[in-house]
XYZ file of C-alpha atoms in Angstrom:
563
model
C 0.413 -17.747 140.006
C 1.034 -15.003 137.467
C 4.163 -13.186 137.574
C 5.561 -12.880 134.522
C 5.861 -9.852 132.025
C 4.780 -10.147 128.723
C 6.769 -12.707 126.515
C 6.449 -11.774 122.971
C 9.546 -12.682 120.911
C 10.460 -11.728 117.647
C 13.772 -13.191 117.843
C 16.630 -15.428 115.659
C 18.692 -17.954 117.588
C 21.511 -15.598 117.862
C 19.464 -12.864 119.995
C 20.036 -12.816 124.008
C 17.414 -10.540 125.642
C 13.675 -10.649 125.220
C 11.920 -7.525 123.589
C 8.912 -6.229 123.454
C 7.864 -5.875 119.909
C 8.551 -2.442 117.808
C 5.714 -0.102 117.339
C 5.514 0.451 113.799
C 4.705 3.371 111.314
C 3.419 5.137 114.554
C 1.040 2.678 115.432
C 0.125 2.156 118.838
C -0.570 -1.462 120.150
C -3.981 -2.495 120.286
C -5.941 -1.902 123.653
C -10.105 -2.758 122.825
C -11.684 -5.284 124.706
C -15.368 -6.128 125.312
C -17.678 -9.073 126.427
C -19.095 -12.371 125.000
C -21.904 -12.708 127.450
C -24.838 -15.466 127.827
C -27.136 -16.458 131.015
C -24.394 -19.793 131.096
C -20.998 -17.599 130.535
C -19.067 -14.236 130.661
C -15.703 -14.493 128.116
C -13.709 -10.800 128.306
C -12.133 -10.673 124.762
C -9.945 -8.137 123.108
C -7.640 -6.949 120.268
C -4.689 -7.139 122.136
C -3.283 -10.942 121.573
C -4.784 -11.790 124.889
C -8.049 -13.633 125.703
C -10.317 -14.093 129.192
C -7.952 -11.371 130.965
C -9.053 -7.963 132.192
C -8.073 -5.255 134.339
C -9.680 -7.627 137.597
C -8.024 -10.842 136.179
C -9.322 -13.722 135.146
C -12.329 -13.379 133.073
C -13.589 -16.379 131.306
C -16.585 -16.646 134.257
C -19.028 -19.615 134.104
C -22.556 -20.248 135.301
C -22.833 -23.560 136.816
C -26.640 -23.395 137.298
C -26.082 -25.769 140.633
C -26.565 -25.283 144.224
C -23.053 -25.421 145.569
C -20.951 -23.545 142.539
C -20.376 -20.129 142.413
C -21.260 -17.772 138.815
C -18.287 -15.969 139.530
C -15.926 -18.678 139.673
C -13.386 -18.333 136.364
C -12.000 -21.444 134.419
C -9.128 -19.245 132.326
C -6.899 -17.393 133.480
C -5.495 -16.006 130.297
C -4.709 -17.331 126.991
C -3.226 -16.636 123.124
C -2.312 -17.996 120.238
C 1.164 -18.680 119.671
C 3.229 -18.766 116.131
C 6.363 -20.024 115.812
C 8.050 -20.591 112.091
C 11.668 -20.343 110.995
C 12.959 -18.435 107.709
C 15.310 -19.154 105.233
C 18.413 -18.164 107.281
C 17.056 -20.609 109.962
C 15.783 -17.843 111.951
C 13.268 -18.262 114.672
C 9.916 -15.707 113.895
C 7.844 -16.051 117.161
C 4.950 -14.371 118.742
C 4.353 -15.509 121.810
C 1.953 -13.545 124.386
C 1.016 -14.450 127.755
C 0.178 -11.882 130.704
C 0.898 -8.646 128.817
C -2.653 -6.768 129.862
C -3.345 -4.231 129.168
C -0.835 -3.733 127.013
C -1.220 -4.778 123.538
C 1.237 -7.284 122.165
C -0.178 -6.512 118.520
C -0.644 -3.617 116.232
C -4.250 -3.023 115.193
C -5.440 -3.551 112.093
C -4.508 -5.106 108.709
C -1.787 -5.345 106.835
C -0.639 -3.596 103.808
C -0.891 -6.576 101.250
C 1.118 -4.798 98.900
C 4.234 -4.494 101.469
C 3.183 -6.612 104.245
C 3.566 -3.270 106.756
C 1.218 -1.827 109.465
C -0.091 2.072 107.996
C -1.780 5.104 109.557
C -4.678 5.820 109.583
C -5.404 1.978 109.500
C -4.032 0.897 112.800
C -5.651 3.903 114.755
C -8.986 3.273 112.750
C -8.829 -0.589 113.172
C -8.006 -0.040 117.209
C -11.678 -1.292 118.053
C -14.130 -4.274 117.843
C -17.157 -4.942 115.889
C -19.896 -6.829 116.942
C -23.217 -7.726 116.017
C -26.265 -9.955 117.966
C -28.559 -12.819 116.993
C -31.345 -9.970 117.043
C -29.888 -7.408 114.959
C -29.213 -10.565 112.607
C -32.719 -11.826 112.955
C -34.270 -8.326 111.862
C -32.260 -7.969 108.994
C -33.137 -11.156 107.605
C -36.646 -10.945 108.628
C -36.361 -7.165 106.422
C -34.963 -8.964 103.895
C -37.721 -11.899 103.548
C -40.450 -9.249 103.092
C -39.603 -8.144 99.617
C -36.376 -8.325 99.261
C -35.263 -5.477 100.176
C -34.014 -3.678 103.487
C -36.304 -0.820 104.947
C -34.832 -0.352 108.315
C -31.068 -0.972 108.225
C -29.306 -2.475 111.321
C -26.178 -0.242 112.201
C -24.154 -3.195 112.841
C -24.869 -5.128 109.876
C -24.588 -2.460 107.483
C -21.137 -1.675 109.637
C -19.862 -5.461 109.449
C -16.079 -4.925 108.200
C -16.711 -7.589 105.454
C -14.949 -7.534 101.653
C -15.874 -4.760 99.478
C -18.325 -3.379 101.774
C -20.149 -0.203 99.695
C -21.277 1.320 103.278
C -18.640 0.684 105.202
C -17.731 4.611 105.530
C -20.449 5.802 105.999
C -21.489 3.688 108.875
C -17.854 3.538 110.680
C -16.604 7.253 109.833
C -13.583 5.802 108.004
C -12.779 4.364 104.406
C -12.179 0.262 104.226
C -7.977 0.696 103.956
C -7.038 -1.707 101.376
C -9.701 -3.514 98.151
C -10.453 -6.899 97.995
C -9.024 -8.094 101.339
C -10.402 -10.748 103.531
C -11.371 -9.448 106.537
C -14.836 -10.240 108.796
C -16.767 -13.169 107.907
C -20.377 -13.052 106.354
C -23.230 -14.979 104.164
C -22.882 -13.864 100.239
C -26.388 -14.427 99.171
C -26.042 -13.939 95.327
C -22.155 -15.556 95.718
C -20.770 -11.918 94.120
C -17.903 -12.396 96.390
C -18.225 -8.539 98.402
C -20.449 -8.063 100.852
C -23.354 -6.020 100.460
C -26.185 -5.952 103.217
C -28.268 -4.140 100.872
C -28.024 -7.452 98.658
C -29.281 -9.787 101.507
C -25.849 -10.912 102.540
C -25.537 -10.597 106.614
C -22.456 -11.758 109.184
C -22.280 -15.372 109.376
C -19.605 -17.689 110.931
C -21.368 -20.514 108.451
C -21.629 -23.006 110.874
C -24.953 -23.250 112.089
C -28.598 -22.779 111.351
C -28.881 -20.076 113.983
C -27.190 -16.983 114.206
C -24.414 -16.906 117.091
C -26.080 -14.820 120.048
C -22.891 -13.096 119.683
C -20.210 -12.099 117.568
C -17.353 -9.781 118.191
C -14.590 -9.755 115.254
C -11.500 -7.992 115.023
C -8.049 -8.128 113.014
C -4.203 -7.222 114.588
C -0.879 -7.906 112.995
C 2.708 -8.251 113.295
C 4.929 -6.439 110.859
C 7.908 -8.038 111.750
C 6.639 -11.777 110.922
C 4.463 -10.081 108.107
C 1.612 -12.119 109.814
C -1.975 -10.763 110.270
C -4.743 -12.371 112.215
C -8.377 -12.288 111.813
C -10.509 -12.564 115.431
C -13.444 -14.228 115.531
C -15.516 -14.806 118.887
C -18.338 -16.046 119.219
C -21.286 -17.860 121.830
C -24.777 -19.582 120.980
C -27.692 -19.079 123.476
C -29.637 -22.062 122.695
C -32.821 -23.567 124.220
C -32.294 -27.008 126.343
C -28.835 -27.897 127.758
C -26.590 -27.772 124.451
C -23.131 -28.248 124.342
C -23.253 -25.348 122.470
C -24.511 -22.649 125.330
C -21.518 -23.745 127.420
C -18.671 -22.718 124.432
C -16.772 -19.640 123.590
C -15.735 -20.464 119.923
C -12.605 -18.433 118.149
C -11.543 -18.069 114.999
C -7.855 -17.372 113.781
C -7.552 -16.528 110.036
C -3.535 -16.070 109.490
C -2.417 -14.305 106.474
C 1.114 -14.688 106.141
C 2.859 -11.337 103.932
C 6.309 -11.762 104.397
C 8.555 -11.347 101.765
C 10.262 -14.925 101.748
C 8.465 -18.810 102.778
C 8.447 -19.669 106.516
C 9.423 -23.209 107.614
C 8.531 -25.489 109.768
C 6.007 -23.572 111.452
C 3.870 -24.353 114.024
C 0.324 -22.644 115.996
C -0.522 -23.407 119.738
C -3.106 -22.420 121.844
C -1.945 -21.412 124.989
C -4.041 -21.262 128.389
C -3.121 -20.710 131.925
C -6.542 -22.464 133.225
C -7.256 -21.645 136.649
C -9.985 -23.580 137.678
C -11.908 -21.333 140.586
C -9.160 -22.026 142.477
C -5.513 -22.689 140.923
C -3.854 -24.715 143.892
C -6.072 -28.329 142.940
C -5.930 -27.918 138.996
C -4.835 -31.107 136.902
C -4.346 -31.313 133.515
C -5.126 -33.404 130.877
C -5.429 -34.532 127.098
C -7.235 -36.496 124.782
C -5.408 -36.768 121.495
C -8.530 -38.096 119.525
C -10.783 -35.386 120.055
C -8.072 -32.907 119.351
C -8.122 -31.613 122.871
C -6.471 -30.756 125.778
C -8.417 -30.292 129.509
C -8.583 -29.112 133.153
C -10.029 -30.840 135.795
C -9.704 -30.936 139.626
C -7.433 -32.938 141.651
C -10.339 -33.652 144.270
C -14.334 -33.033 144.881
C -13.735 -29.570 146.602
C -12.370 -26.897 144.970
C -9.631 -25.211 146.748
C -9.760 -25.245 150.822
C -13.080 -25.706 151.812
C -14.374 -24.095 148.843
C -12.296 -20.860 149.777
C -9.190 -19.377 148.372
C -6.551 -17.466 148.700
C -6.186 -13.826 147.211
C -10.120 -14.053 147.691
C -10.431 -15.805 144.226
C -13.670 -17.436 143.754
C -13.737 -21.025 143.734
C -16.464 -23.855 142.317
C -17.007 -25.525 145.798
C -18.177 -28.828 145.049
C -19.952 -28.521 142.085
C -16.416 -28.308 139.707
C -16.809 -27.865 135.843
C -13.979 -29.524 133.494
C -12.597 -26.998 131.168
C -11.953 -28.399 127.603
C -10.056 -26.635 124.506
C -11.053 -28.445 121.450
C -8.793 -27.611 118.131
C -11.702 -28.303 115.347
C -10.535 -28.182 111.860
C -7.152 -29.503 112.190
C -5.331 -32.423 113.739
C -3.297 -31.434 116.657
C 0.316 -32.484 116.618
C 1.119 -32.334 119.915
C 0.289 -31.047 123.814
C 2.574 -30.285 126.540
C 2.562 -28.031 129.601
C 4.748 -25.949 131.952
C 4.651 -25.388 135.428
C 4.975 -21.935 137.142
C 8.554 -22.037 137.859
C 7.882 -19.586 141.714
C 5.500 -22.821 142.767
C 6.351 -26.155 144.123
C 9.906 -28.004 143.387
C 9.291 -29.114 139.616
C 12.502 -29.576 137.576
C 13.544 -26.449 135.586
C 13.082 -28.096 131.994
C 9.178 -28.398 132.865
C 8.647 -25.103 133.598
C 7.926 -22.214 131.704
C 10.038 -21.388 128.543
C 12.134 -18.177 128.697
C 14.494 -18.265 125.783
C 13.388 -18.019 121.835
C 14.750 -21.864 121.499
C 12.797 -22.743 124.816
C 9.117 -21.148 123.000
C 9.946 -23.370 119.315
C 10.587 -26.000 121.836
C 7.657 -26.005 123.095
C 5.298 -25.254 119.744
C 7.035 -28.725 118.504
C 6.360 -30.814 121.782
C 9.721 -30.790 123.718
C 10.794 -29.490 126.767
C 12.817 -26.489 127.707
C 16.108 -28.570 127.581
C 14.922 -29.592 123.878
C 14.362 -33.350 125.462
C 11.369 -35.210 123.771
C 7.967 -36.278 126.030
C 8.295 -39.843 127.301
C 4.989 -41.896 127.978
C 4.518 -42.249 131.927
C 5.164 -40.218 135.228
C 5.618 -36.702 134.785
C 6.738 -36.870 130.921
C 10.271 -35.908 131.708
C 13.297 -38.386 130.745
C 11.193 -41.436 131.549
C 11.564 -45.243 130.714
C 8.554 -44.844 128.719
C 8.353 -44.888 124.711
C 8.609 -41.292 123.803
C 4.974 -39.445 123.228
C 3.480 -36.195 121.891
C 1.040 -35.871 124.402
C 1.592 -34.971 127.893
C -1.248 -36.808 130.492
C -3.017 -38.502 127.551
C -5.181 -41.312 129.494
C -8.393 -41.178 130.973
C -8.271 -39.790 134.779
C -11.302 -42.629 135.911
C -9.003 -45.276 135.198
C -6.328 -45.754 137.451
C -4.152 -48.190 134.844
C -4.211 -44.929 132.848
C -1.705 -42.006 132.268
C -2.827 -39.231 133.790
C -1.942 -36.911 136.876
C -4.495 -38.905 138.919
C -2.398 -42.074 138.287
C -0.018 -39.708 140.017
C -1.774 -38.025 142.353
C -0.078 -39.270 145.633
C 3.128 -38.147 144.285
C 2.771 -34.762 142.879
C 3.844 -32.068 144.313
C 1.772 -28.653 144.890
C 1.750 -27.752 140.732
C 0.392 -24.764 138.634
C 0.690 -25.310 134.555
C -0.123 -23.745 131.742
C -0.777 -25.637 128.819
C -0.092 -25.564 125.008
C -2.242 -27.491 122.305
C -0.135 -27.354 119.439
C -0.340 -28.016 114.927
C 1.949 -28.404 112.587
C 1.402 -26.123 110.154
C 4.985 -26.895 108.017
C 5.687 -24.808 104.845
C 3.873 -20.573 104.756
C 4.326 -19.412 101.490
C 3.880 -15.462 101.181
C 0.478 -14.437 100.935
C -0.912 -18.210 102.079
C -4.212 -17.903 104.567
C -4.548 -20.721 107.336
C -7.633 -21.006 109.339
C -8.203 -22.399 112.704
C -11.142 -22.998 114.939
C -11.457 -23.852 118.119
C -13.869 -24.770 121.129
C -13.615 -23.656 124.452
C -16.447 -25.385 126.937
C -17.188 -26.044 130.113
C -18.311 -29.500 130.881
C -20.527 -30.911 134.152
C -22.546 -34.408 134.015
C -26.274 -33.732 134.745
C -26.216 -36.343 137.578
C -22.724 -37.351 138.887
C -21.764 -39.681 141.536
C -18.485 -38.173 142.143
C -16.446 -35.422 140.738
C -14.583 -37.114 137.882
C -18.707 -38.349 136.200
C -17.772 -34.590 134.925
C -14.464 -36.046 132.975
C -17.335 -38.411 131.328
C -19.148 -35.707 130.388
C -16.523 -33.749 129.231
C -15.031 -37.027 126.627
C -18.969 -36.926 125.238
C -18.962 -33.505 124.603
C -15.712 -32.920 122.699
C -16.835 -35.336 120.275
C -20.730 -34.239 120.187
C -18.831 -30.490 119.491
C -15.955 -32.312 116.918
C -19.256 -33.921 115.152
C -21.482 -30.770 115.089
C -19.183 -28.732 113.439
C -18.356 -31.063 111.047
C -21.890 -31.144 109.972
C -23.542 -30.359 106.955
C -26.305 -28.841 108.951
C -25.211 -28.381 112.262
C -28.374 -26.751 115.006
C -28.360 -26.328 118.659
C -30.432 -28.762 119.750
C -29.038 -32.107 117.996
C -29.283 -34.390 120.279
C -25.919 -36.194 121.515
C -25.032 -39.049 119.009
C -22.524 -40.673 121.969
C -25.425 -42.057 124.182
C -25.564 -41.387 128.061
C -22.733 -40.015 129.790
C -21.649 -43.480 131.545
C -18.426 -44.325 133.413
C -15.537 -45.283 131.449
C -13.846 -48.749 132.525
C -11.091 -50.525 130.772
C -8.906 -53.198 131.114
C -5.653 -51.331 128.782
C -3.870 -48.839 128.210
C -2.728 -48.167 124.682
C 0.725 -46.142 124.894
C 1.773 -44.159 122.703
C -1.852 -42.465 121.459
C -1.471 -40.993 118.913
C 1.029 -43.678 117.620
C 3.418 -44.221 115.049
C 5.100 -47.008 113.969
C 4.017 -49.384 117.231
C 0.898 -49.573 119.323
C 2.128 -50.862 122.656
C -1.068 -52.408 124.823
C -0.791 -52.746 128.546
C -3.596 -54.876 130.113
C -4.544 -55.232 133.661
C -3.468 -59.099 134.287
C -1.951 -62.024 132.429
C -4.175 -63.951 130.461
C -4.996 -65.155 126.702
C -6.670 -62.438 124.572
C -7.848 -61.944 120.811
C -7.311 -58.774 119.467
C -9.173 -56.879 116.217
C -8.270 -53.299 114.980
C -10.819 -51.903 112.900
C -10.824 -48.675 110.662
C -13.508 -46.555 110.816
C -15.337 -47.983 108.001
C -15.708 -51.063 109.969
C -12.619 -52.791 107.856
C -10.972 -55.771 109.879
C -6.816 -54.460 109.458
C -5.831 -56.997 112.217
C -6.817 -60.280 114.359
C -4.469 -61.844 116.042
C -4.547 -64.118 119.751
C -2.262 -63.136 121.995
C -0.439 -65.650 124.804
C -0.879 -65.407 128.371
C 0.732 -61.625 129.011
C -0.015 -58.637 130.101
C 1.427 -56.441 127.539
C 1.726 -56.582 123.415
C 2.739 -54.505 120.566
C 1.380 -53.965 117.496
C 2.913 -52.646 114.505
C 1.752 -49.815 112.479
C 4.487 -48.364 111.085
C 2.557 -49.210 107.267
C -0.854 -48.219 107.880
C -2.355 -45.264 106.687
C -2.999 -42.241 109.416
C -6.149 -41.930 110.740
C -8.451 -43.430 113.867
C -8.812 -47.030 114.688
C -10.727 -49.414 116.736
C -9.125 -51.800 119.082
C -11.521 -54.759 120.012
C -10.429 -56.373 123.197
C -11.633 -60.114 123.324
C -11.340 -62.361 126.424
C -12.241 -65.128 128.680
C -15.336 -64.210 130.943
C -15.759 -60.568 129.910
C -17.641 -58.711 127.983
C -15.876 -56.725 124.585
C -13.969 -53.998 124.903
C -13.951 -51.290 121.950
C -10.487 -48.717 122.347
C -9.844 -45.398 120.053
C -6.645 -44.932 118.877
C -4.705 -42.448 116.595
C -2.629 -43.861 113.983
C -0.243 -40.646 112.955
């Protein structure tokens, strides 16, 4: 289960022992937490470094609306966001966190941009959360569309920790520390650049047409990386059965103030999912929607919907749990196993060492060994791969820890959705996004319909964020959630010089990759076989279509990443 201390390194190759980082300029850790809460979900979020963790445990609750699953059944245990980067002397610079509650593993508060240091009074000051509701939103806009102007100010917009805030004082008892800085998001309505409520400008994440129901932002930092991050939570409480009501969506905005450029540096999203019950969890990923997921390993969750410890489990009605990176390409997911549960070789458990974390942020095992395609990813026959579990669990023929089912032992990971992010100059900004929902067909026949539902959704979320418009009740632009069958497996997915294609019997096929534009890149007619390879190694990156052509069946249309 969940044993270990809190991991939160700081550390060059050379170092032995782990350490918790140094409190700085006086500053306490961070310790405020509060609730993202909706009639579908209840997400505990705090300041700390640590996500869906309180002082009862697991606290990322979902509402499965269905006779048969229980509201206070959890899908995340914990999880953080990891950094891992190297300097100029080849020095590891890592953070991270992982069951440290309640004990901050983070400083509150920004940065000094001038010297890239954690000050009092900022850290005491910044030691809370701000948030602010669809409603309070809503009024102020609705103030604001009389006559332009605001006669009844809402506290927590005129509060909102935006740039150059004129009221921020004298709404949150403190000064703003430092001018000019990026901090909470918001809507600039004459595009000054500060934000003034007073001016029509409001909090806005600047995604949809609707204000979030909620939004809870706060900002925590490192001194010893020089790295700063920006929270941003937030959950939509839409009409109908959107995607959208069954997401907690987070926002990282990294400001990197070191003194010299980072290397080499990479961000992961780390989760120890605990689906109801953690003894029937399987993992997955699915490398062209830029996620990773959680599923369970049969149609009951746990022991006759009980389990032990008295954690509450889904029964038969079991959600699948997806984390969706949205505005940048994953480069790579793997997972570790609880090293205290079952008889998993050491290199795919848990990472303990400085080395063993960057390991894992780049995609290989404890050991430093690279992923190979097949079994349990570990030093197989397979081409080597960058993403652990990567086919689709209906399909037998596919990789996945259903394909393995019979074989694997009693298992408990926690899993790490990583992206290159390469070169951090000093004073460089990164942004990521991401998705966490819960996913559970309206009308399944058996337990894995919900993986179909869960494949639909990551791409309905992928494409409604990368709208121009985005609202909460587009409808899905993927169709019906149907069944998916297939006669191949494409291996490696994400590829990168050779897509190898494994079909389910001999025979003669013809074989058409398209790109996305609907541009023919090859045709060619295979002999009777059951595998082929195609090479790639000189086409440009992005997704392609394979069209599957043969004798007596109908076409078959398969996505693939070209890296």
């Amino acid at each position: 289960m969940h044993n270990q201390l809190l991991l939160l390194l700081l550390l060059s190759f050379s170092m032995v022992e782990l350490q918790v980082v140094a409190q700085t300029a006086n500053c306490t850790n961070a310790s405020s937490s509060a609730y993202l809460e909706s009639p579908t979900l209840k997400a505990a979020i705090s300041n700390t470094g640590y996500l869906f963790i309180d002082d009862t445990g697991a606290s990322l609750f979902v509402g499965t609306d269905t006779s048969g699953g229980n509201s206070e059944a959890a899908t995340i245990y914990s999880s953080s966001l990891w950094f891992g980067a190297q300097n100029s002397q080849g020095e590891i610079k890592l953070v991270a966190p992982t069951y440290g509650w309640p004990q901050g593993a983070y400083v509150a508060g920004p940065l000094n941009p001038a010297t890239g240091q954690a000050e009092q009074p900022v850290c005491a000051n910044f030691n809370r959360l701000w948030t602010v509701s669809a409603q309070e939103i809503e009024s102020h806009l609705t103030d604001w569309a009389d006559n332009g102007v605001i006669d009844q100010p809402q506290e927590a917009v005129m509060a909102w920790p935006a740039r150059n805030n004129p009221h921020f004082e004298a709404y949150n008892g403190f000064p703003m520390p430092y001018n000019d800085i990026k901090l909470a998001p918001f809507f600039d309505y004459n595009g000054d650049g500060a934000y003034n409520p007073l001016d029509g400008d409001y909090p806005d994440i600047g995604l949809a047409e609707i204000p979030p129901h909620q939004i809870y932002w706060c900002v925590y930092n490192t001194s010893e990386i020089g790295l700063q991050i920006a929270q941003t939570a937030w959950i939509y409480n839409c009409t109908g059965n959107s995607p959208l009501n069954r997401s907690v969506f987070l926002r990282f905005d990294l400001t990197y103030l070191g003194a010299t450029p980072l290397t080499d540096a990479y961000a992961g999203f780390w989760s120890d999912p605990d689906l109801g019950c953690y003894i029937d969890d399987f993992i997955g990923s699915y490398p062209a929607g830029n996620a990773c997921f959680i599923y369970n390993a049969d149609n009951v969750d746990g022991i006759a919907c009980s389990c032990q410890n008295n954690i509450a489990a889904f029964c038969n009605q079991i959600p699948v749990q997806s984390i969706v990176l949205l505005n940048r390409p994953i480069s790579n997911f793997i997972a570790f196993n609880n090293p205290s549960v079952g008889n998993v070789p050491w290199p795919l458990t848990d990472p303990a060492s400085p080395l063993e974390y960057y390991h894992s942020l780049r995609g290989f095992w404890r050991d430093g060994s690279p992923m190979t395609f097949g079994d349990n990813g570990y030093q197989g026959a397979g081409p080597l791969t960058s993403f652990l579990y990567s086919g689709d669990p209906r399909n037998p023929n596919n990789w996945s820890m259903m394909q393995l089912n019979s074989t694997i032992q009693y298992v408990d990971y926690r899993t790490l959705l990583n992206t290159q992010l390469g070169y951090i100059s000093p004073g460089q900004q990164i942004q990521l996004d991401y998705a966490l929902a819960f996913h559970l067909h309206p009308d399944p026949s058996y337990w894995l319909d919900h993986i179909g539902a869960m494949y639909e959704e990551v791409d309905w979320l992928r494409d409604w964020y990368s709208s121009t418009a985005p609202t909460c009740e587009r409808p899905l632009s993927v169709g019906t959630f149907t069944p998916l069958t297939t006669s191949a497996i494409l291996f490696p997915n994400p590829a990168n010089d050779k897509l190898n294609i494994l079909f389910d019997n001999a025979a003669q096929r013809t074989l058409m990759v398209l790109d996305l534009n609907g541009r023919l890149c090859y045709s060619a007619t295979t002999d009777v076989t059951n595998q082929c390879e195609i090479d790639c190694s000189n086409w440009p990156a992005g997704m392609y279509l394979l069209q599957i052509n043969s004798a007596g069946s109908p076409p078959e249309m398969l996505r693939w990443l070209k890296q």
